mmCIF file of C-alpha atoms in Angstrom:
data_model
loop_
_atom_site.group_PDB
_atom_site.id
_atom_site.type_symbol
_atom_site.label_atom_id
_atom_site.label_comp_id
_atom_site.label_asym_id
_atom_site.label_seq_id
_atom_site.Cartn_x
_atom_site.Cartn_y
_atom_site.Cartn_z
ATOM 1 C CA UNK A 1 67.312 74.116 110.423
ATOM 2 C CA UNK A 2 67.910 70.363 109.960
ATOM 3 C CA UNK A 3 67.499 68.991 113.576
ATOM 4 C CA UNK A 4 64.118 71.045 113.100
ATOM 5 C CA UNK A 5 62.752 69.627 110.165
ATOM 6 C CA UNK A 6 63.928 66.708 111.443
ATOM 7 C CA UNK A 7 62.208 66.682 114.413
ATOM 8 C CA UNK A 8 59.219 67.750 112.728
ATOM 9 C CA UNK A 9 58.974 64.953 110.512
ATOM 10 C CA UNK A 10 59.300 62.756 113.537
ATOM 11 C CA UNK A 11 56.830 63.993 115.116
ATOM 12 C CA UNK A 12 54.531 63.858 112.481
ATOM 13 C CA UNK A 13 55.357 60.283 111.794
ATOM 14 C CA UNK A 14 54.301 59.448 115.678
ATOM 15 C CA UNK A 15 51.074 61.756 115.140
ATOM 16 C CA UNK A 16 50.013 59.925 112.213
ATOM 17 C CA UNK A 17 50.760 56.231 113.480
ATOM 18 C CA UNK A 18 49.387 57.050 117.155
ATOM 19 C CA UNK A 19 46.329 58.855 117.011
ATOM 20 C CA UNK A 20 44.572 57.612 120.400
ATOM 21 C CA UNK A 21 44.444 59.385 123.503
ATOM 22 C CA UNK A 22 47.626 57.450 125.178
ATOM 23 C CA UNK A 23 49.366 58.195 121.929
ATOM 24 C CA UNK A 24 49.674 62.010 122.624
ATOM 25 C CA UNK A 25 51.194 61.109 125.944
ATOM 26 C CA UNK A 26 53.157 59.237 123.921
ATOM 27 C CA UNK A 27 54.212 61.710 121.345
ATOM 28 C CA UNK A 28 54.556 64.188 124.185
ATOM 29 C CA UNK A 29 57.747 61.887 125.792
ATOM 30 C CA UNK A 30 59.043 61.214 122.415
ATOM 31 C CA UNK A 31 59.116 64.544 121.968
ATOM 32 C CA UNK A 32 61.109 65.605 124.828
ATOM 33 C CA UNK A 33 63.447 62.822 124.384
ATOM 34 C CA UNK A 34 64.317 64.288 120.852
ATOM 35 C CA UNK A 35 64.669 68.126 122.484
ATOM 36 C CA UNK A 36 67.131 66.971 124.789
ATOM 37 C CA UNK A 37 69.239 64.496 122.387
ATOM 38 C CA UNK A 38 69.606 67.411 120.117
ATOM 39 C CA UNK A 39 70.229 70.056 122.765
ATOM 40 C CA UNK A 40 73.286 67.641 123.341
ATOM 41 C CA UNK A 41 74.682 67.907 119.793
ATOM 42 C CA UNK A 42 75.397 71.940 119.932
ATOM 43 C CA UNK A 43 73.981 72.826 116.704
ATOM 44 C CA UNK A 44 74.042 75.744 115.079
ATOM 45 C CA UNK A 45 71.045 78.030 113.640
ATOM 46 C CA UNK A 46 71.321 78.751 109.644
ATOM 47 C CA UNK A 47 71.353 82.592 111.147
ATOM 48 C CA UNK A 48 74.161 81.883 113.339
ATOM 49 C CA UNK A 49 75.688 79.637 110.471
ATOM 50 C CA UNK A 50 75.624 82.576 107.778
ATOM 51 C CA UNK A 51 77.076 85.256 110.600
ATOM 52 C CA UNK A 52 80.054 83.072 111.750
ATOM 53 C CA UNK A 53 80.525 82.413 107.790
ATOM 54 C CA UNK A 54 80.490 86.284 107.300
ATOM 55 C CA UNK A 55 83.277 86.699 110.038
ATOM 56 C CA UNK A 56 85.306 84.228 108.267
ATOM 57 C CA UNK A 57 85.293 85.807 104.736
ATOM 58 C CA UNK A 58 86.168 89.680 106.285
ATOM 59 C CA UNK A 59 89.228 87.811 108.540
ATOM 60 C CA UNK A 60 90.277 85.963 104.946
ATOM 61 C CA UNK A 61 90.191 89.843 103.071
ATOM 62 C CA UNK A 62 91.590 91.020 105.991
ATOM 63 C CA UNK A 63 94.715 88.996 106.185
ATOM 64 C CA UNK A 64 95.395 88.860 102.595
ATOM 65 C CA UNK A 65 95.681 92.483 102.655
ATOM 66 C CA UNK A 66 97.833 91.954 105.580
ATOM 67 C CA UNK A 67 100.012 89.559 104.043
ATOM 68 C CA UNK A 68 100.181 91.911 100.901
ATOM 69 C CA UNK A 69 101.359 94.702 102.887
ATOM 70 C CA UNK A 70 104.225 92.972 104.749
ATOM 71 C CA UNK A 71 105.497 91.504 101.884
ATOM 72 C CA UNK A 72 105.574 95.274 100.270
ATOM 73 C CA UNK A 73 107.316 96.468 103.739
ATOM 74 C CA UNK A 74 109.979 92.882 103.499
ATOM 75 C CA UNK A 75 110.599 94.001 99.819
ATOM 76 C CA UNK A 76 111.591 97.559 100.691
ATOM 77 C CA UNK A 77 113.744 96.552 103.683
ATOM 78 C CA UNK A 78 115.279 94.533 101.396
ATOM 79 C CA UNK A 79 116.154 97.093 99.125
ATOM 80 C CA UNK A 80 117.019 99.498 101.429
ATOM 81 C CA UNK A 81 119.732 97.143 103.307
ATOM 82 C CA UNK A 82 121.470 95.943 99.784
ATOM 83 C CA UNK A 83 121.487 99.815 99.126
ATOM 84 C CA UNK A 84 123.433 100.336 102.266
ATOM 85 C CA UNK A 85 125.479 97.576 101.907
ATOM 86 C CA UNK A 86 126.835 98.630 98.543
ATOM 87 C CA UNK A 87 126.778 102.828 98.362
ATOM 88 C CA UNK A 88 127.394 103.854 94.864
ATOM 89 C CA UNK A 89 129.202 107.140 94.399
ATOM 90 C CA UNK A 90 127.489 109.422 92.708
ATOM 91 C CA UNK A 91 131.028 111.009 91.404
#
């Protein structure tokens, strides 16, 4: 996850530049301050990512075979009204 790695890295940063006592309170409040400013941004596991993505392909297969089989049913109604609209005699 990005904002993970992301975070990480951050935190290492602080850990390596601040390595007093005070710095861990520090690096403790930084910390926190990043958790909550990405809770804010509604992101998205790469789990949750790869599911939604998953749902979208089946609902694309899904409607093309939809769209497939209405044009089918449009094409036959078609056919079946100009058939009724000019009867041929079989005579």
């Amino acid at each position: 996850m990005l904002a993970q790695r992301l975070f990480d890295e951050v935190s290492g940063k602080i850990a390596e530049v601040m390595a007093a006592g005070p710095a861990r309170d520090i690096e403790k409040n930084v910390r926190a301050v990043l958790s909550a400013g990405f809770a804010k941004l509604d992101l998205v596991t790469r789990e949750e990512f790869e599911v939604q993505q998953a749902v979208l392909a089946k609902t694309r297969e899904t409607l093309t075979a939809l769209e497939a089989r209405v044009a089918a049913l449009e094409a036959r109604h078609a056919g079946e009204v100009a058939e009724a609209a000019n009867p041929q005699d079989d005579f």
